[in-house]
Coordinates of C-alpha atoms in Angstrom, one line a residue:
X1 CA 129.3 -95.3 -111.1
X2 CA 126.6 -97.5 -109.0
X3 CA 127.4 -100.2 -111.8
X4 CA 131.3 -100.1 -111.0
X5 CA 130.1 -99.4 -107.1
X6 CA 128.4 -102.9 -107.7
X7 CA 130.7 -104.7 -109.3
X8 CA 133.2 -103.9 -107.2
X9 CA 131.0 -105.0 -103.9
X10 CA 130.5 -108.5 -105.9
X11 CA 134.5 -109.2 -106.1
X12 CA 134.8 -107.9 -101.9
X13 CA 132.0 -110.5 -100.6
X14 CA 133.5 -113.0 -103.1
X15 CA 137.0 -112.2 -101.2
X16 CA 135.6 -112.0 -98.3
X17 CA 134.4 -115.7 -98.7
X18 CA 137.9 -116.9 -99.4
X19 CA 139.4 -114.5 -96.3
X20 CA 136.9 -115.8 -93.8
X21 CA 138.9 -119.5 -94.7
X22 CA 141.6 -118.4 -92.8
X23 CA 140.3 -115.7 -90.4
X24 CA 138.0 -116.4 -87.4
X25 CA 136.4 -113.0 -87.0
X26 CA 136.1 -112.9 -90.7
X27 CA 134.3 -116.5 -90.1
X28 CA 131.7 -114.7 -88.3
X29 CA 131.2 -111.8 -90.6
X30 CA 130.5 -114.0 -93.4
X31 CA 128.4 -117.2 -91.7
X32 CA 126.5 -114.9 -89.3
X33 CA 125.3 -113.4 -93.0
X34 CA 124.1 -116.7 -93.9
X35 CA 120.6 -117.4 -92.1
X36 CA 119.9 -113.8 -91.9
X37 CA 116.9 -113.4 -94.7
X38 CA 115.8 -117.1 -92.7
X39 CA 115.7 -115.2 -89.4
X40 CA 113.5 -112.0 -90.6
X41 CA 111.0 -114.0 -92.4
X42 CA 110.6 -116.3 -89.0
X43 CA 110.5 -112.8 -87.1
X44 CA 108.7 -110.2 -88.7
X45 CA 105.6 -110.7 -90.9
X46 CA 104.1 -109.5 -93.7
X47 CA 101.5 -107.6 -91.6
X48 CA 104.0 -105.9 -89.0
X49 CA 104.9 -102.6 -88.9
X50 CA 108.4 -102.0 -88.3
X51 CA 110.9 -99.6 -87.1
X52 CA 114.8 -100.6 -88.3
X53 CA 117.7 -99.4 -87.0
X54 CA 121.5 -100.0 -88.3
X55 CA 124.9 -99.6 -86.4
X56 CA 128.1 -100.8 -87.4
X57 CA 129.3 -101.8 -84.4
X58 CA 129.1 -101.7 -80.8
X59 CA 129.8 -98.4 -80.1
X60 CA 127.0 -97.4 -82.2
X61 CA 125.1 -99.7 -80.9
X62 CA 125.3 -97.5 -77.6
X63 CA 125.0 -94.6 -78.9
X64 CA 121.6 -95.2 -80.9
X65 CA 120.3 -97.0 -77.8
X66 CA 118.7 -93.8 -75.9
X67 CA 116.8 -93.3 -79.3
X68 CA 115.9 -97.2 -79.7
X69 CA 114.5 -97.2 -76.6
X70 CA 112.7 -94.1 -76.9
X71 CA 111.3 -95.2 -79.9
X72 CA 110.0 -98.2 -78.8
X73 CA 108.3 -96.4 -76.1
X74 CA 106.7 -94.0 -78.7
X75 CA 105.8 -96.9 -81.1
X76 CA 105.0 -100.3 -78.6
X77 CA 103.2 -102.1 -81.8
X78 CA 106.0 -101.5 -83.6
X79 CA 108.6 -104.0 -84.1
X80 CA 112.5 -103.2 -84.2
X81 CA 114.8 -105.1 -86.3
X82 CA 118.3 -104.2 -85.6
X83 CA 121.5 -105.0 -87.8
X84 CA 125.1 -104.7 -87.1
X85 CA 128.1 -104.5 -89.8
X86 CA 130.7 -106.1 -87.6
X87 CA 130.9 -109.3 -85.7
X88 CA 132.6 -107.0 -82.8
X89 CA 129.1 -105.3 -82.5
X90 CA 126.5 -108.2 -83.3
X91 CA 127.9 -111.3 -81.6
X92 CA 128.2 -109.3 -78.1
X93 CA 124.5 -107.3 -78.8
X94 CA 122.8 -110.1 -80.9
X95 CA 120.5 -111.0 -77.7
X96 CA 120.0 -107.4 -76.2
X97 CA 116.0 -106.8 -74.7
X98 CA 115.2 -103.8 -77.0
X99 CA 115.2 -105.2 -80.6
X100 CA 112.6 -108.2 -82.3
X101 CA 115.0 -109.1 -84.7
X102 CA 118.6 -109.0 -84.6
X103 CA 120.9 -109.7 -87.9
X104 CA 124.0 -108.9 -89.3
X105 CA 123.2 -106.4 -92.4
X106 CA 123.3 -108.6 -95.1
X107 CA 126.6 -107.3 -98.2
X108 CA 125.3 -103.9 -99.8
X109 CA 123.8 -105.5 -103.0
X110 CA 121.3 -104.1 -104.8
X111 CA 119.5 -107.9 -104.8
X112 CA 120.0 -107.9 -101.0
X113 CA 118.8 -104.8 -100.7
X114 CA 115.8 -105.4 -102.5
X115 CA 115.1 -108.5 -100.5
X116 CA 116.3 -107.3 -97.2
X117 CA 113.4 -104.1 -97.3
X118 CA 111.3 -106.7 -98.7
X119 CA 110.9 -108.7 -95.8
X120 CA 111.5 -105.6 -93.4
X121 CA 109.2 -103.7 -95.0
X122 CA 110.5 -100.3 -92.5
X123 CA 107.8 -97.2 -91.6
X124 CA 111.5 -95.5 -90.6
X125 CA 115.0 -96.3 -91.2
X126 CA 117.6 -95.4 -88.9
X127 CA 121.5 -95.2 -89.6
X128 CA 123.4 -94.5 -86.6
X129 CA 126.7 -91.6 -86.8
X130 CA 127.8 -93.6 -90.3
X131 CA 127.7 -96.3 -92.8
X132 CA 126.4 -94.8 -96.0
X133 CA 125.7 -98.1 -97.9
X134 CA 124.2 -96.5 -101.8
X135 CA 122.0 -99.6 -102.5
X136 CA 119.8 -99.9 -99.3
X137 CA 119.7 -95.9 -99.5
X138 CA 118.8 -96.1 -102.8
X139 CA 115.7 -98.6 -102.3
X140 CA 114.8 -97.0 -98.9
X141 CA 114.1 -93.5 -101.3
X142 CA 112.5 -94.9 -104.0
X143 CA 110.1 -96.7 -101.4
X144 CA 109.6 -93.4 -99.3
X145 CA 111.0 -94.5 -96.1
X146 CA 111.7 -91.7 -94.1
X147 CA 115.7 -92.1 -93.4
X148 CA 117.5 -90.5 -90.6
X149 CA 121.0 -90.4 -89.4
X150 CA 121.7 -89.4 -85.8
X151 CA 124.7 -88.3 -84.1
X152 CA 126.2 -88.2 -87.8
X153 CA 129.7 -86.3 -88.1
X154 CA 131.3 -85.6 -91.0
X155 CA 134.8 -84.1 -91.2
X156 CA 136.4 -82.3 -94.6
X157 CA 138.7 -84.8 -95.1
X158 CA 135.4 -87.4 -96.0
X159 CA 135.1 -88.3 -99.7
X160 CA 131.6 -86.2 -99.9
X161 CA 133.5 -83.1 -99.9
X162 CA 136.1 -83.8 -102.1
X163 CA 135.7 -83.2 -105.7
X164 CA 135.6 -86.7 -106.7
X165 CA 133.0 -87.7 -104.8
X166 CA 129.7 -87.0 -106.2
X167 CA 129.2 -90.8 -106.3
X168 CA 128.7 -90.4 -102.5
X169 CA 127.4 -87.0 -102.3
X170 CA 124.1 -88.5 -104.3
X171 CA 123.9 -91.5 -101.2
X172 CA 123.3 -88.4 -98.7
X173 CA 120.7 -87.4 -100.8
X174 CA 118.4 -90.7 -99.6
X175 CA 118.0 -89.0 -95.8
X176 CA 115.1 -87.1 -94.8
X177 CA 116.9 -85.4 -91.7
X178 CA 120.0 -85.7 -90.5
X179 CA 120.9 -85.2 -86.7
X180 CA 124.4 -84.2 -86.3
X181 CA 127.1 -83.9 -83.2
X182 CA 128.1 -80.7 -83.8
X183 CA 128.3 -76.8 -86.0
X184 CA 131.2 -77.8 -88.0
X185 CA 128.8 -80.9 -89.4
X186 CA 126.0 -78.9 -89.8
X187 CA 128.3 -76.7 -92.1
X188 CA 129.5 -79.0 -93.9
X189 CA 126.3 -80.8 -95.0
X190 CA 124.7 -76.9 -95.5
X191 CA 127.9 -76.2 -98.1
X192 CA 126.1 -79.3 -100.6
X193 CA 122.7 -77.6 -99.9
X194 CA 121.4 -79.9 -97.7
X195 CA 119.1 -77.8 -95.0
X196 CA 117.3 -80.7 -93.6
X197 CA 119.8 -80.9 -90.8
X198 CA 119.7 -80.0 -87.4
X199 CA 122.5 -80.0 -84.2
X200 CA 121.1 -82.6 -81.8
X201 CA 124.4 -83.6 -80.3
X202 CA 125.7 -86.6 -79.0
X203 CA 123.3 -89.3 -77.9
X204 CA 125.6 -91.2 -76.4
X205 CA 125.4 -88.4 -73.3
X206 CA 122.1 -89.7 -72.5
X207 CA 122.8 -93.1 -72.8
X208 CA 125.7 -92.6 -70.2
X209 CA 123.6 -90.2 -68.2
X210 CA 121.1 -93.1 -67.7
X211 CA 123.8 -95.6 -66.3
X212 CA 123.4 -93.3 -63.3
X213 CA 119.8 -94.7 -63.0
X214 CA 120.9 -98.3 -62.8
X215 CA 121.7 -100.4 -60.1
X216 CA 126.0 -100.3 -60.5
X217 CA 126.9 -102.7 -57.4
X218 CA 129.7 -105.3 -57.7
X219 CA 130.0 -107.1 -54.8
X220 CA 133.7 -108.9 -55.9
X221 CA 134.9 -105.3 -57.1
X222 CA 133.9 -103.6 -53.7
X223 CA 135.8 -106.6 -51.8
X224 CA 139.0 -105.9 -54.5
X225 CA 138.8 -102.3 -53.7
X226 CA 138.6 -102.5 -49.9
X227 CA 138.3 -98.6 -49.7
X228 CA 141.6 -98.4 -51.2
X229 CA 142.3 -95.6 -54.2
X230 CA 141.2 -97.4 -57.4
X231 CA 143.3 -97.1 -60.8
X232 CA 140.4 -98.6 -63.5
X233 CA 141.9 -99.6 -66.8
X234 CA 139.8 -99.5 -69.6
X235 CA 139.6 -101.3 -73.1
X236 CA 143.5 -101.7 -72.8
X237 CA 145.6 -102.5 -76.0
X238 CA 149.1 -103.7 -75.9
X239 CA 150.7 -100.9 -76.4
X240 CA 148.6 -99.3 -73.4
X241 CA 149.4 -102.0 -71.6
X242 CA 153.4 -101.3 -72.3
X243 CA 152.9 -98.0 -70.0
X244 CA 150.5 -99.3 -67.6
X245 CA 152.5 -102.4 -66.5
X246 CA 155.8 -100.2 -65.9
X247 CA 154.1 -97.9 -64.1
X248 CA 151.9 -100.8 -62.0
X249 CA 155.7 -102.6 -61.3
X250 CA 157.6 -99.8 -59.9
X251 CA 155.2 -97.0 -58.3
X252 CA 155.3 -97.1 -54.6
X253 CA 151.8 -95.3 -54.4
X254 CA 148.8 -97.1 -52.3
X255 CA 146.8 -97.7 -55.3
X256 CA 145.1 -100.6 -56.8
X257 CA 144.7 -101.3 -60.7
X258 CA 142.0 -103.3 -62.2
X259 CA 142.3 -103.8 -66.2
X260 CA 139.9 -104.6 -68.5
X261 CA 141.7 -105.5 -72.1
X262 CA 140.4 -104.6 -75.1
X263 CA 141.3 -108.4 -76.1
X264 CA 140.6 -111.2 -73.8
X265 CA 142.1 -113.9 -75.9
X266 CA 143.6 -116.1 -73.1
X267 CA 147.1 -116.1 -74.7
X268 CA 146.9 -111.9 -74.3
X269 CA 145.2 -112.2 -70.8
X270 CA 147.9 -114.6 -69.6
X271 CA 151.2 -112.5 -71.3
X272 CA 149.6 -109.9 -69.6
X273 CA 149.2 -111.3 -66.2
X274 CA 153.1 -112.6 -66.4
X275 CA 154.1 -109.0 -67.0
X276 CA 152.9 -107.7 -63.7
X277 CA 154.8 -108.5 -60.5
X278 CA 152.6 -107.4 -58.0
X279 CA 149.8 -109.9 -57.1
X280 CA 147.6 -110.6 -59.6
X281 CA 144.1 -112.2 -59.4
X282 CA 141.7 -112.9 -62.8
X283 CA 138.0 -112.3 -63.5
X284 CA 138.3 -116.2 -64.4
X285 CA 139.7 -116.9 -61.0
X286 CA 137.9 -114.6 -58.6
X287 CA 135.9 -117.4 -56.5
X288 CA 137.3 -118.6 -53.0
X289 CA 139.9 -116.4 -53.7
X290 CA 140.5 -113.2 -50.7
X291 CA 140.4 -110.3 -53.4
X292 CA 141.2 -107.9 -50.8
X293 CA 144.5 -109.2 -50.8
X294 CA 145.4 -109.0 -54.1
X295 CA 147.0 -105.4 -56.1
X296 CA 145.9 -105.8 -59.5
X297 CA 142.7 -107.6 -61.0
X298 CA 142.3 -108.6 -64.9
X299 CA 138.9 -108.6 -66.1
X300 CA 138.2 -111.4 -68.6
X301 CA 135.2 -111.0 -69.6
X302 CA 132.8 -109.1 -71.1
X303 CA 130.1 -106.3 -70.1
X304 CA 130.6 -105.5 -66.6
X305 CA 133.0 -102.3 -67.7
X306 CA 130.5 -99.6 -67.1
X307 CA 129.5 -100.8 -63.8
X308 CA 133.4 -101.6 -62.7
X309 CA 133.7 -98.0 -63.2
X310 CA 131.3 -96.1 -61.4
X311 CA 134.5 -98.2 -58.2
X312 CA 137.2 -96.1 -59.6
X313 CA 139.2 -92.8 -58.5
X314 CA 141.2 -92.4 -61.4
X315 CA 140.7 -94.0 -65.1
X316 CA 142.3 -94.8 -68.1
X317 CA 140.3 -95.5 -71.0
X318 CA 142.8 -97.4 -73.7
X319 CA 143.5 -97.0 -77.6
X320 CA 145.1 -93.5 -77.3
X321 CA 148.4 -95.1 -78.7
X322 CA 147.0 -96.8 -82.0
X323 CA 144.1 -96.2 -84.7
X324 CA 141.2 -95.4 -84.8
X325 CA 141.8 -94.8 -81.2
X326 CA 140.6 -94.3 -78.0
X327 CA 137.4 -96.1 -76.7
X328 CA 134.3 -94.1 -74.8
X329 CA 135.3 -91.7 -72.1
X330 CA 132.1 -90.8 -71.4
X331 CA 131.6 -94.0 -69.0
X332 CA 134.1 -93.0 -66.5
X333 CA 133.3 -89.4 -66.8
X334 CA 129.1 -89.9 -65.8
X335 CA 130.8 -91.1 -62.6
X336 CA 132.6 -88.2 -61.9
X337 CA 136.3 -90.1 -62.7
X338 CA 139.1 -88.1 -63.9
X339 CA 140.9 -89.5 -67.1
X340 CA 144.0 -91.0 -68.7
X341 CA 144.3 -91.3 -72.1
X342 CA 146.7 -91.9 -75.0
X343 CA 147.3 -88.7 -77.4
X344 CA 145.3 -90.3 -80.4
X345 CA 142.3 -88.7 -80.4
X346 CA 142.0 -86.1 -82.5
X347 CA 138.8 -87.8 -84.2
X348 CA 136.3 -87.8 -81.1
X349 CA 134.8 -84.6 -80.0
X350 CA 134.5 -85.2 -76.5
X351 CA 138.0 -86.5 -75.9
X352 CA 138.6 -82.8 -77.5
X353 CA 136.4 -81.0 -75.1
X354 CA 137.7 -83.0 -72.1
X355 CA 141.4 -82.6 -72.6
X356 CA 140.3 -78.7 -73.4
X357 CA 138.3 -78.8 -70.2
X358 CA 141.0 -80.1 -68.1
X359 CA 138.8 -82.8 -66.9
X360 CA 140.5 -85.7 -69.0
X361 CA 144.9 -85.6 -69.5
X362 CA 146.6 -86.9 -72.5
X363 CA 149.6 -88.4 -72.4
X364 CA 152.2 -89.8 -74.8
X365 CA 155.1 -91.5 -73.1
X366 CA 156.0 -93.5 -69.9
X367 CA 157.2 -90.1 -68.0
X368 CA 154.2 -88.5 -68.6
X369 CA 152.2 -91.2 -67.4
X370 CA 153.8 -91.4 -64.0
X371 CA 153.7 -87.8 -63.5
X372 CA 149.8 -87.9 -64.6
X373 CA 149.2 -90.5 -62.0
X374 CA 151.4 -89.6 -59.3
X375 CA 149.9 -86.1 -58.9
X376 CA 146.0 -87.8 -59.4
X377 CA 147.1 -90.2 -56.2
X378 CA 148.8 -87.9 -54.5
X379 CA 146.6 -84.4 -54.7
X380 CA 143.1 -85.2 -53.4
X381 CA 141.7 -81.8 -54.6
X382 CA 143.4 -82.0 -58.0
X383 CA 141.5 -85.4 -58.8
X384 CA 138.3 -84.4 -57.6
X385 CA 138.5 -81.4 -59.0
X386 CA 139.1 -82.8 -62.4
X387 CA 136.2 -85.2 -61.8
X388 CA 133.7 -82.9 -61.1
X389 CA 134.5 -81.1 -64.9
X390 CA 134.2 -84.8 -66.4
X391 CA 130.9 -84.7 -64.5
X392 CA 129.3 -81.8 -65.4
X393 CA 130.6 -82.1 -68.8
X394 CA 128.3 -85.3 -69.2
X395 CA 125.2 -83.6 -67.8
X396 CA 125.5 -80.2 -69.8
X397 CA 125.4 -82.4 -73.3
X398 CA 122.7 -84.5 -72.3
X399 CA 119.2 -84.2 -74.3
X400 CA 120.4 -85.4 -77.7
X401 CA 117.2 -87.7 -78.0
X402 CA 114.4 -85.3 -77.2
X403 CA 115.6 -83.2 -80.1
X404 CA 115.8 -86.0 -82.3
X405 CA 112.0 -87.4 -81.3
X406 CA 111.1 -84.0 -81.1
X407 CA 111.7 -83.5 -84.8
X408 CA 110.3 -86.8 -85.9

């Protein structure tokens, strides 16, 4: 089976190739690939001990940050080398402060893997909620790397539980421990007789819990809000967007809406823009402009999100209406914000426990957005009250990290 696993991943990278021809993001995933066994031999040496962690994207990125961090602390003459799967992930992280070397994971080849180790020679391997690649596992357990996952979830419907999957039941047994979000995973992994695996929970609770620690201020987005109720739209896709802008055009609430798109292609950002009818000021834009005058501000940029809402009295946090779908809740709710979202989310626990909680409302048509917002605007209690459940839900899940650095 490795030989057809192989053999298949030879024919993808070769297709790949061909794809990134005609695809810019695929550009990136296969040229950022290029320099990457250049880049660890100029960064780590032969005589460094290292510490490497893996996350596919961005959002695992944050989630395994707490732990990175932590770890670093615990380890100073330790280096970290980092890797990301997609460009989504690596081209917006590939010059954060915590990692020594930063690099797109190399295709799952056995060769690469060989090589890749090689050079990065780990003491500990991390994988962050997913990505079961067989080959680096493979040479990361006959080398005797310890291997964790943390805040791993796994769901019945995953191909190590069905009966054809054996191929990837043997890749789970490369990992020394596994940290998982919650019972139901724990379960799971106990039913294939694998005891080395404890509950830690979600480490993205602590990283969201430590925003609270940072210095949030926006100067421009206080002058926007000018102490007026704040609608903050999150990670916005179109068909979000679709709602949101009927709603934004007719309501005759006191309200003001700041989006941040999922997207920020300029030929998105602009259709956008020219769907609202209320005055409309960009990120782009913002300077020797009066932003208190204006209703509805588009962000477009990147990484100022988190910070924009710790300003807002109501959010929505986009993806709801499309797959995988919807983005991180737990930024708005660390704030104490009450939330919007779309009614995919069946696949993330704490939109589940939020929505159960009554701290976060799902919605799945126009009507039900307006009714949503209108009693949010209009009944003070009602929002707060849902904001202090989002609040408290964040601080009762916190500690994910000690129990994983605990264990280690």
């Amino acid at each position: 089976m490795l030989f057809l696993y192989n053999f298949i991943i030879t024919i993808a990278d070769l297709f790949l190739k061909i794809v990134a021809l005609f695809s810019p993001k695929m550009k990136l995933f296969v040229s950022g690939r290029k320099k990457v066994f250049d880049t660890l031999s100029q960064k780590v040496n032969a005589n460094d001990k290292t510490i490497w962690f893996h996350a596919a994207s961005l959002g695992e990125y944050e989630q395994g940050l707490p732990v990175i961090e932590k770890i670093k602390e615990k380890y100073p003459a330790h280096k970290i080398v980092l890797t990301f799967f997609s460009p989504s992930g690596y081209e917006v992280r590939k010059n954060n402060a915590v990692a020594d070397a930063t690099v797109y994971l190399p295709i799952d080849t056995k060769k690469n893997a060989q090589k890749f180790l090689k050079l990065v020679h780990p003491e500990m391997a991390f994988f962050i909620k997913y990505e079961y690649w067989p080959n680096y596992l493979n040479e990361l357990k006959k080398s005797n790397t310890p291997t964790y996952l943390i805040s791993g979830i796994f769901r019945e419907n995953q191909m190590f539980f069905k009966w054809y999957g054996q191929f990837y039941r043997n890749a789970l047994n490369t990992f020394t421990y596994f940290f998982v979000q919650n019972e139901k995973s724990k379960k799971l992994l106990l039913e294939l007789n694998h005891t080395n695996v404890a509950v830690s929970g979600d480490t993205r609770f602590d990283r969201v819990v430590s925003i609270l620690e940072k210095d949030n201020t926006l100067d421009f987005i206080a002058e926007f809000k000018n102490n007026t109720t704040t609608i903050v739209i999150g990670s916005s896709w179109p068909k979000d967007e679709d709602l949101l802008v009927k709603y934004i055009n007719s309501t005759t609430q006191k309200v003001k809406f700041i989006i941040a798109p999922h997207n920020i292609k300029n030929e998105q950002i602009q259709q956008l823009r020219n769907s609202i009818h209320k005055k409309t000021v960009l990120f782009s834009e913002k300077e020797n402009k009066k932003l208190a005058d204006f209703d509805v501000f588009i962000i477009d940029t990147i990484g100022i999100l988190t910070k924009i809402y710790s300003y807002a009295d109501i959010a929505y946090v986009g993806g709801g209406f499309g797959n995988p779908g919807i983005h991180n809740i737990l930024e708005p709710a660390t704030f104490g914000v009450p939330i919007v979202i779309g009614h995919n989310y069946s696949h993330f626990a704490e939109a589940i426990d939020l929505v159960n909680l009554e701290g976060c409302v799902s919605i799945s048509n126009s009507n039900e957005l307006t009714e949503t917002f209108d009693c949010l605007l209009t009944n003070e209690i009602y929002r707060k009250k849902k904001g202090d459940i989002c609040e408290s839900f964040v601080k009762n899940n916190k500690g994910a990290t000690s129990i994983i650095l605990g264990e280690i």
